[in-house]
Amino acid sequence: MDISLVLCTYNRCSLLSRALASVATQILPQSISWEVVVVDNNSNDETRSAIEAFCIQYPSRFRYHFEPQPGLSNARNSGIRAAKGSIVVFTDDDVVVPPDWLQNLTASLRARCASGAGGRILPDKGFSPPEWLSVECGYSLAPLTILDRGLQPGQMDEAPFGANMAFRREMFEKYGYFRTDLGRCAKGMMSNEDTEFGQRLLRGGELIHYEPSAIVYHPVPADRLCKDYFLTWAYNKGRSDMRQHGPRPNAVSLVRVPLYLFRDLAVCTIKWLLAIARPTRFARKLDLYGKLGEIVEATKQKRQVQIGNRGGLRSCG
């Protein structure tokens, strides 16, 4: 098997059917063998029926795989183990992909010119950002899973996003799998499981190719176009960053919080208060909430280490 597309899903049967229908239309040369491994992460809606309908319609293409352990990283890791392809591709259960997406995304990997690849993630057509959202700041668009590094292909210096990425299988054998203490789980909004893996490859000197012609269209639900969603995302992104990287080495702490975080929090607060333009002001507020998330996670890490030293179990939740 040349390519395995791993698509993980949890309680999104209506959106999933749309995604699988677009995946089924992929056009690749007949010499390339490919499969779709749909990982059901213990859904309790009609997800299994939706997947099995495609397995029946495309028996040599789609496979149903069940993973009971909750969490996106657990589902992806399970999908990797079930996959048969020498190239493992990932996308989300709510996207729509053009017929040339899989061919374009994997071309550099099949030619062995790169170890990983990522493409553009664009909003559904008709998307109009609210006036308080800065489209100039890529971080401000991250809560909507939008990624666009332009039309020029080349080498990536940042990790791709999970909705549109692919890796040669040996990268998992060499660098390990996705961290299960990162990433979404049920209604939680932790993140970084995808970019943390990509960063491992970049630190190891691997080449990750950016392919702008590999496009996925990601919906932007109305309930995400509100400030509360963005602020919650930023707060949990800060928590994820601290969980991923930990505090700076040898940092002096006060009430279990490294002192430099208090300084960073003060700087973020001042920038937010001084910002005049509405989009810029909200972007600075996102930075502030991210810093608050780092501080909260730092206190949790300290507390978990103390519990562990007393013989307790360290939680990854």
mmCIF file of C-alpha atoms in Angstrom:
data_model
loop_
_atom_site.group_PDB
_atom_site.id
_atom_site.type_symbol
_atom_site.label_atom_id
_atom_site.label_comp_id
_atom_site.label_asym_id
_atom_site.label_seq_id
_atom_site.Cartn_x
_atom_site.Cartn_y
_atom_site.Cartn_z
ATOM 1 C CA MET A 1 0.000 0.000 0.000
ATOM 2 C CA ASP A 2 1.426 3.394 -1.005
ATOM 3 C CA ILE A 3 -0.817 5.821 0.907
ATOM 4 C CA SER A 4 -3.023 5.538 3.980
ATOM 5 C CA LEU A 5 -5.310 8.452 4.773
ATOM 6 C CA VAL A 6 -6.134 8.415 8.497
ATOM 7 C CA LEU A 7 -9.277 10.372 9.304
ATOM 8 C CA CYS A 8 -10.345 10.453 12.958
ATOM 9 C CA THR A 9 -13.867 11.319 14.043
ATOM 10 C CA TYR A 10 -15.991 11.747 17.139
ATOM 11 C CA ASN A 11 -19.759 12.375 17.094
ATOM 12 C CA ARG A 12 -19.876 14.274 13.803
ATOM 13 C CA CYS A 13 -21.720 11.849 11.563
ATOM 14 C CA SER A 14 -23.418 14.522 9.409
ATOM 15 C CA LEU A 15 -20.217 16.442 8.706
ATOM 16 C CA LEU A 16 -18.264 13.201 8.374
ATOM 17 C CA SER A 17 -20.351 11.979 5.450
ATOM 18 C CA ARG A 18 -19.600 15.176 3.540
ATOM 19 C CA ALA A 19 -15.872 14.784 4.238
ATOM 20 C CA LEU A 20 -15.789 11.136 3.184
ATOM 21 C CA ALA A 21 -17.728 11.891 0.017
ATOM 22 C CA SER A 22 -15.058 14.403 -1.038
ATOM 23 C CA VAL A 23 -12.255 11.998 -0.098
ATOM 24 C CA ALA A 24 -13.841 9.303 -2.257
ATOM 25 C CA THR A 25 -13.438 11.495 -5.350
ATOM 26 C CA GLN A 26 -9.636 11.641 -5.141
ATOM 27 C CA ILE A 27 -7.876 11.088 -8.456
ATOM 28 C CA LEU A 28 -4.465 9.408 -8.411
ATOM 29 C CA PRO A 29 -2.530 7.409 -11.018
ATOM 30 C CA GLN A 30 -3.679 3.784 -11.184
ATOM 31 C CA SER A 31 -0.181 2.673 -10.200
ATOM 32 C CA ILE A 32 -0.650 4.234 -6.731
ATOM 33 C CA SER A 33 -2.510 2.128 -4.176
ATOM 34 C CA TRP A 34 -4.294 4.030 -1.405
ATOM 35 C CA GLU A 35 -6.759 3.477 1.406
ATOM 36 C CA VAL A 36 -8.836 5.493 3.875
ATOM 37 C CA VAL A 37 -8.747 4.390 7.520
ATOM 38 C CA VAL A 38 -11.623 6.090 9.355
ATOM 39 C CA VAL A 39 -11.026 5.976 13.109
ATOM 40 C CA ASP A 40 -14.169 6.097 15.220
ATOM 41 C CA ASN A 41 -13.037 7.484 18.587
ATOM 42 C CA ASN A 42 -15.882 5.906 20.594
ATOM 43 C CA SER A 43 -18.711 7.969 19.087
ATOM 44 C CA ASN A 44 -22.259 7.499 20.387
ATOM 45 C CA ASP A 45 -24.143 8.914 17.393
ATOM 46 C CA GLU A 46 -24.604 7.352 13.929
ATOM 47 C CA THR A 47 -20.899 7.607 13.084
ATOM 48 C CA ARG A 48 -20.352 3.883 12.585
ATOM 49 C CA SER A 49 -23.284 3.610 10.196
ATOM 50 C CA ALA A 50 -22.023 6.601 8.211
ATOM 51 C CA ILE A 51 -18.558 5.045 7.862
ATOM 52 C CA GLU A 52 -19.850 1.576 7.023
ATOM 53 C CA ALA A 53 -21.950 3.015 4.216
ATOM 54 C CA PHE A 54 -18.720 4.099 2.507
ATOM 55 C CA CYS A 55 -17.037 0.784 3.322
ATOM 56 C CA ILE A 56 -19.866 -0.969 1.481
ATOM 57 C CA GLN A 57 -19.809 1.441 -1.443
ATOM 58 C CA TYR A 58 -15.995 1.407 -1.727
ATOM 59 C CA PRO A 59 -14.978 -1.977 -0.204
ATOM 60 C CA SER A 60 -11.365 -1.838 -1.360
ATOM 61 C CA ARG A 61 -10.875 1.786 -0.349
ATOM 62 C CA PHE A 62 -12.489 2.553 3.040
ATOM 63 C CA ARG A 63 -11.880 0.745 6.330
ATOM 64 C CA TYR A 64 -13.635 1.221 9.663
ATOM 65 C CA HIS A 65 -11.372 1.250 12.719
ATOM 66 C CA PHE A 66 -12.556 1.647 16.308
ATOM 67 C CA GLU A 67 -10.479 3.284 19.059
ATOM 68 C CA PRO A 68 -12.146 3.323 22.495
ATOM 69 C CA GLN A 69 -9.529 5.440 24.289
ATOM 70 C CA PRO A 70 -10.739 9.060 24.046
ATOM 71 C CA GLY A 71 -8.520 11.773 22.636
ATOM 72 C CA LEU A 72 -7.430 12.842 19.164
ATOM 73 C CA SER A 73 -3.837 11.737 19.708
ATOM 74 C CA ASN A 74 -4.987 8.281 20.806
ATOM 75 C CA ALA A 75 -7.172 8.038 17.709
ATOM 76 C CA ARG A 76 -4.397 9.160 15.357
ATOM 77 C CA ASN A 77 -1.848 6.831 16.915
ATOM 78 C CA SER A 78 -4.295 3.948 16.609
ATOM 79 C CA GLY A 79 -4.913 4.873 12.974
ATOM 80 C CA ILE A 80 -1.188 4.887 12.238
ATOM 81 C CA ARG A 81 -0.853 1.370 13.636
ATOM 82 C CA ALA A 82 -3.808 0.186 11.550
ATOM 83 C CA ALA A 83 -2.582 1.891 8.369
ATOM 84 C CA LYS A 84 -0.870 -0.183 5.672
ATOM 85 C CA GLY A 85 0.631 2.631 3.608
ATOM 86 C CA SER A 86 4.245 3.769 3.434
ATOM 87 C CA ILE A 87 2.871 7.337 3.546
ATOM 88 C CA VAL A 88 0.401 8.333 6.256
ATOM 89 C CA VAL A 89 -1.882 11.302 5.566
ATOM 90 C CA PHE A 90 -4.125 13.138 8.022
ATOM 91 C CA THR A 91 -7.140 15.374 7.679
ATOM 92 C CA ASP A 92 -10.197 16.310 9.751
ATOM 93 C CA ASP A 93 -13.727 14.914 9.755
ATOM 94 C CA ASP A 94 -15.377 18.211 8.751
ATOM 95 C CA VAL A 95 -13.338 19.260 5.708
ATOM 96 C CA VAL A 96 -13.973 19.138 1.973
ATOM 97 C CA VAL A 97 -11.068 18.308 -0.321
ATOM 98 C CA PRO A 98 -10.732 18.812 -4.119
ATOM 99 C CA PRO A 99 -10.086 15.709 -6.266
ATOM 100 C CA ASP A 100 -6.373 16.531 -6.685
ATOM 101 C CA TRP A 101 -5.662 17.105 -2.977
ATOM 102 C CA LEU A 102 -4.167 13.714 -2.067
ATOM 103 C CA GLN A 103 -2.086 13.537 -5.240
ATOM 104 C CA ASN A 104 -0.634 17.018 -4.676
ATOM 105 C CA LEU A 105 0.012 16.589 -0.945
ATOM 106 C CA THR A 106 1.907 13.305 -1.282
ATOM 107 C CA ALA A 107 3.876 13.987 -4.494
ATOM 108 C CA SER A 108 7.062 15.109 -2.703
ATOM 109 C CA LEU A 109 6.875 12.141 -0.315
ATOM 110 C CA ARG A 110 6.394 9.610 -3.082
ATOM 111 C CA ALA A 111 9.425 11.118 -4.846
ATOM 112 C CA ARG A 112 11.287 10.839 -1.504
ATOM 113 C CA CYS A 113 12.158 14.537 -1.694
ATOM 114 C CA ALA A 114 10.784 15.176 1.797
ATOM 115 C CA SER A 115 9.911 13.419 5.049
ATOM 116 C CA GLY A 116 6.688 15.340 5.605
ATOM 117 C CA ALA A 117 4.329 17.660 3.774
ATOM 118 C CA GLY A 118 1.639 20.203 4.509
ATOM 119 C CA GLY A 119 -0.751 22.259 2.437
ATOM 120 C CA ARG A 120 -3.162 25.151 2.676
ATOM 121 C CA ILE A 121 -6.233 25.086 4.920
ATOM 122 C CA LEU A 122 -8.792 27.586 3.690
ATOM 123 C CA PRO A 123 -12.233 28.506 4.998
ATOM 124 C CA ASP A 124 -15.341 27.475 3.122
ATOM 125 C CA LYS A 125 -16.290 29.831 0.325
ATOM 126 C CA GLY A 126 -18.338 32.761 1.530
ATOM 127 C CA PHE A 127 -16.455 33.142 4.802
ATOM 128 C CA SER A 128 -16.290 36.735 5.969
ATOM 129 C CA PRO A 129 -14.244 37.519 9.098
ATOM 130 C CA PRO A 130 -15.893 39.710 11.747
ATOM 131 C CA GLU A 131 -14.618 43.266 12.055
ATOM 132 C CA TRP A 132 -12.890 42.550 15.372
ATOM 133 C CA LEU A 133 -10.708 39.790 13.895
ATOM 134 C CA SER A 134 -7.314 40.628 12.419
ATOM 135 C CA VAL A 135 -6.709 38.711 9.190
ATOM 136 C CA GLU A 136 -3.156 40.071 9.092
ATOM 137 C CA CYS A 137 -2.181 38.118 12.200
ATOM 138 C CA GLY A 138 -1.909 34.389 11.493
ATOM 139 C CA TYR A 139 -2.272 33.557 15.179
ATOM 140 C CA SER A 140 -5.669 35.261 15.223
ATOM 141 C CA LEU A 141 -6.909 32.896 12.502
ATOM 142 C CA ALA A 142 -5.516 29.734 14.113
ATOM 143 C CA PRO A 143 -8.705 29.071 16.165
ATOM 144 C CA LEU A 144 -10.507 28.613 12.840
ATOM 145 C CA THR A 145 -7.867 26.122 11.616
ATOM 146 C CA ILE A 146 -6.884 28.365 8.730
ATOM 147 C CA LEU A 147 -3.354 28.081 7.343
ATOM 148 C CA ASP A 148 -2.145 29.826 4.199
ATOM 149 C CA ARG A 149 1.563 30.428 3.630
ATOM 150 C CA GLY A 150 1.106 31.693 0.100
ATOM 151 C CA LEU A 151 1.289 30.232 -3.386
ATOM 152 C CA GLN A 152 4.989 29.410 -3.527
ATOM 153 C CA PRO A 153 5.935 25.798 -2.741
ATOM 154 C CA GLY A 154 9.055 25.191 -0.719
ATOM 155 C CA GLN A 155 10.541 24.031 2.543
ATOM 156 C CA MET A 156 8.526 24.644 5.714
ATOM 157 C CA ASP A 157 10.202 26.134 8.780
ATOM 158 C CA GLU A 158 7.070 25.593 10.870
ATOM 159 C CA ALA A 159 5.095 22.414 11.450
ATOM 160 C CA PRO A 160 1.945 21.786 9.368
ATOM 161 C CA PHE A 161 -1.529 21.591 10.887
ATOM 162 C CA GLY A 162 -3.285 18.263 11.430
ATOM 163 C CA ALA A 163 -6.106 19.009 8.987
ATOM 164 C CA ASN A 164 -3.677 18.844 6.055
ATOM 165 C CA MET A 165 -0.433 16.973 6.652
ATOM 166 C CA ALA A 166 1.382 13.812 5.604
ATOM 167 C CA PHE A 167 4.495 11.950 6.702
ATOM 168 C CA ARG A 168 6.503 8.990 5.559
ATOM 169 C CA ARG A 169 5.753 6.062 7.875
ATOM 170 C CA GLU A 170 9.366 5.706 8.980
ATOM 171 C CA MET A 171 9.126 9.123 10.637
ATOM 172 C CA PHE A 172 6.877 7.582 13.300
ATOM 173 C CA GLU A 173 9.302 4.728 13.754
ATOM 174 C CA LYS A 174 12.160 7.208 14.105
ATOM 175 C CA TYR A 175 10.549 9.988 16.163
ATOM 176 C CA GLY A 176 7.674 8.271 17.943
ATOM 177 C CA TYR A 177 3.949 8.958 17.749
ATOM 178 C CA PHE A 178 1.700 11.863 18.770
ATOM 179 C CA ARG A 179 1.870 12.881 22.415
ATOM 180 C CA THR A 180 -1.285 11.750 24.180
ATOM 181 C CA ASP A 181 -1.105 14.483 26.828
ATOM 182 C CA LEU A 182 -1.663 17.024 24.054
ATOM 183 C CA GLY A 183 -4.555 17.455 21.641
ATOM 184 C CA ARG A 184 -8.312 17.496 21.932
ATOM 185 C CA CYS A 185 -10.185 15.065 24.114
ATOM 186 C CA ALA A 186 -14.011 15.070 24.177
ATOM 187 C CA LYS A 187 -15.023 18.712 24.730
ATOM 188 C CA GLY A 188 -11.569 19.828 25.864
ATOM 189 C CA MET A 189 -9.670 22.316 23.714
ATOM 190 C CA MET A 190 -6.045 21.374 24.321
ATOM 191 C CA SER A 191 -3.945 21.454 21.143
ATOM 192 C CA ASN A 192 -0.365 21.169 19.780
ATOM 193 C CA GLU A 193 -0.309 17.393 19.238
ATOM 194 C CA ASP A 194 0.130 17.870 15.486
ATOM 195 C CA THR A 195 2.635 20.728 15.497
ATOM 196 C CA GLU A 196 4.673 19.163 18.328
ATOM 197 C CA PHE A 197 5.272 16.098 16.162
ATOM 198 C CA GLY A 198 6.229 18.235 13.175
ATOM 199 C CA GLN A 199 8.624 20.234 15.325
ATOM 200 C CA ARG A 200 10.347 16.995 16.361
ATOM 201 C CA LEU A 201 11.054 16.293 12.701
ATOM 202 C CA LEU A 202 12.302 19.809 12.034
ATOM 203 C CA ARG A 203 14.645 19.634 15.031
ATOM 204 C CA GLY A 204 15.904 16.323 13.666
ATOM 205 C CA GLY A 205 16.824 17.979 10.360
ATOM 206 C CA GLU A 206 13.997 16.445 8.338
ATOM 207 C CA LEU A 207 12.573 18.349 5.379
ATOM 208 C CA ILE A 208 8.868 19.165 5.434
ATOM 209 C CA HIS A 209 7.533 20.360 2.105
ATOM 210 C CA TYR A 210 4.902 23.071 1.751
ATOM 211 C CA GLU A 211 2.581 22.367 -1.167
ATOM 212 C CA PRO A 212 0.110 25.218 -1.799
ATOM 213 C CA SER A 213 -1.812 23.229 -4.422
ATOM 214 C CA ALA A 214 -2.833 20.717 -1.724
ATOM 215 C CA ILE A 215 -5.911 22.505 -0.390
ATOM 216 C CA VAL A 216 -8.541 21.507 2.138
ATOM 217 C CA TYR A 217 -11.594 23.625 2.842
ATOM 218 C CA HIS A 218 -12.463 23.881 6.513
ATOM 219 C CA PRO A 219 -15.927 25.037 7.626
ATOM 220 C CA VAL A 220 -16.273 27.951 10.026
ATOM 221 C CA PRO A 221 -19.350 27.285 12.190
ATOM 222 C CA ALA A 222 -21.244 30.321 13.443
ATOM 223 C CA ASP A 223 -20.573 29.395 17.069
ATOM 224 C CA ARG A 224 -16.840 29.769 16.467
ATOM 225 C CA LEU A 225 -17.160 33.303 15.152
ATOM 226 C CA CYS A 226 -17.550 34.772 18.606
ATOM 227 C CA LYS A 227 -14.985 36.279 20.932
ATOM 228 C CA ASP A 228 -15.608 33.785 23.729
ATOM 229 C CA TYR A 229 -14.583 30.884 21.503
ATOM 230 C CA PHE A 230 -11.374 32.635 20.435
ATOM 231 C CA LEU A 231 -10.467 33.548 24.004
ATOM 232 C CA THR A 232 -11.120 30.003 25.233
ATOM 233 C CA TRP A 233 -8.972 28.674 22.398
ATOM 234 C CA ALA A 234 -6.132 31.094 23.233
ATOM 235 C CA TYR A 235 -6.259 30.177 26.920
ATOM 236 C CA ASN A 236 -6.020 26.462 26.132
ATOM 237 C CA LYS A 237 -3.303 27.103 23.544
ATOM 238 C CA GLY A 238 -1.281 28.718 26.342
ATOM 239 C CA ARG A 239 -1.885 25.671 28.519
ATOM 240 C CA SER A 240 -0.824 23.396 25.667
ATOM 241 C CA ASP A 241 2.343 25.421 25.035
ATOM 242 C CA MET A 242 3.356 25.148 28.693
ATOM 243 C CA ARG A 243 2.551 21.435 28.778
ATOM 244 C CA GLN A 244 4.564 20.880 25.610
ATOM 245 C CA HIS A 245 7.652 22.917 26.464
ATOM 246 C CA GLY A 246 7.531 23.277 30.243
ATOM 247 C CA PRO A 247 8.937 26.347 32.026
ATOM 248 C CA ARG A 248 12.335 27.729 31.129
ATOM 249 C CA PRO A 249 15.232 25.858 32.745
ATOM 250 C CA ASN A 250 16.338 27.180 36.141
ATOM 251 C CA ALA A 251 13.509 29.733 36.239
ATOM 252 C CA VAL A 252 12.890 31.270 39.664
ATOM 253 C CA SER A 253 9.295 30.684 40.807
ATOM 254 C CA LEU A 254 6.800 32.421 43.049
ATOM 255 C CA VAL A 255 3.721 30.471 44.235
ATOM 256 C CA ARG A 256 4.682 27.724 41.770
ATOM 257 C CA VAL A 257 4.755 30.163 38.817
ATOM 258 C CA PRO A 258 8.029 31.130 37.085
ATOM 259 C CA LEU A 259 8.630 34.853 37.616
ATOM 260 C CA TYR A 260 9.203 35.511 33.916
ATOM 261 C CA LEU A 261 5.548 34.588 33.263
ATOM 262 C CA PHE A 262 4.388 37.420 35.541
ATOM 263 C CA ARG A 263 6.584 39.801 33.564
ATOM 264 C CA ASP A 264 5.238 38.468 30.252
ATOM 265 C CA LEU A 265 1.684 38.818 31.578
ATOM 266 C CA ALA A 266 2.323 42.473 32.480
ATOM 267 C CA VAL A 267 3.743 43.178 29.010
ATOM 268 C CA CYS A 268 0.735 41.529 27.319
ATOM 269 C CA THR A 269 -1.649 43.518 29.502
ATOM 270 C CA ILE A 270 0.011 46.836 28.654
ATOM 271 C CA LYS A 271 -0.010 46.076 24.916
ATOM 272 C CA TRP A 272 -3.692 45.173 25.121
ATOM 273 C CA LEU A 273 -4.601 48.362 27.001
ATOM 274 C CA LEU A 274 -2.623 50.578 24.629
ATOM 275 C CA ALA A 275 -3.939 49.048 21.401
ATOM 276 C CA ILE A 276 -6.366 51.346 19.592
ATOM 277 C CA ALA A 277 -7.513 49.551 16.432
ATOM 278 C CA ARG A 278 -10.213 47.034 17.282
ATOM 279 C CA PRO A 279 -8.656 44.002 15.498
ATOM 280 C CA THR A 280 -5.226 44.755 16.963
ATOM 281 C CA ARG A 281 -6.693 45.186 20.429
ATOM 282 C CA PHE A 282 -8.422 41.799 20.235
ATOM 283 C CA ALA A 283 -5.237 40.146 18.929
ATOM 284 C CA ARG A 284 -3.404 41.505 21.977
ATOM 285 C CA LYS A 285 -6.186 40.160 24.191
ATOM 286 C CA LEU A 286 -5.646 36.721 22.691
ATOM 287 C CA ASP A 287 -1.972 36.996 23.639
ATOM 288 C CA LEU A 288 -3.029 37.916 27.178
ATOM 289 C CA TYR A 289 -5.357 34.918 27.512
ATOM 290 C CA GLY A 290 -2.635 32.648 26.150
ATOM 291 C CA LYS A 291 -0.288 33.881 28.851
ATOM 292 C CA LEU A 292 -2.923 33.241 31.504
ATOM 293 C CA GLY A 293 -3.192 29.676 30.216
ATOM 294 C CA GLU A 294 0.567 29.235 30.549
ATOM 295 C CA ILE A 295 0.455 30.425 34.151
ATOM 296 C CA VAL A 296 -2.405 28.092 35.089
ATOM 297 C CA GLU A 297 -0.710 25.104 33.469
ATOM 298 C CA ALA A 298 2.592 25.932 35.175
ATOM 299 C CA THR A 299 0.915 25.701 38.583
ATOM 300 C CA LYS A 300 -0.651 22.361 37.600
ATOM 301 C CA GLN A 301 2.680 20.955 36.488
ATOM 302 C CA LYS A 302 4.320 21.932 39.764
ATOM 303 C CA ARG A 303 1.461 20.417 41.737
ATOM 304 C CA GLN A 304 1.554 17.166 39.738
ATOM 305 C CA VAL A 305 5.292 16.807 40.286
ATOM 306 C CA GLN A 306 4.800 17.309 44.034
ATOM 307 C CA ILE A 307 2.030 14.690 44.108
ATOM 308 C CA GLY A 308 4.229 12.297 42.135
ATOM 309 C CA ASN A 309 7.079 12.783 44.580
ATOM 310 C CA ARG A 310 4.705 11.737 47.379
ATOM 311 C CA GLY A 311 3.839 8.528 45.545
ATOM 312 C CA GLY A 312 0.716 9.714 43.736
ATOM 313 C CA LEU A 313 -0.082 9.441 40.030
ATOM 314 C CA ARG A 314 0.668 12.268 37.663
ATOM 315 C CA SER A 315 -2.366 13.268 35.625
ATOM 316 C CA CYS A 316 -2.119 14.205 31.964
ATOM 317 C CA GLY A 317 -5.592 15.770 31.921
#
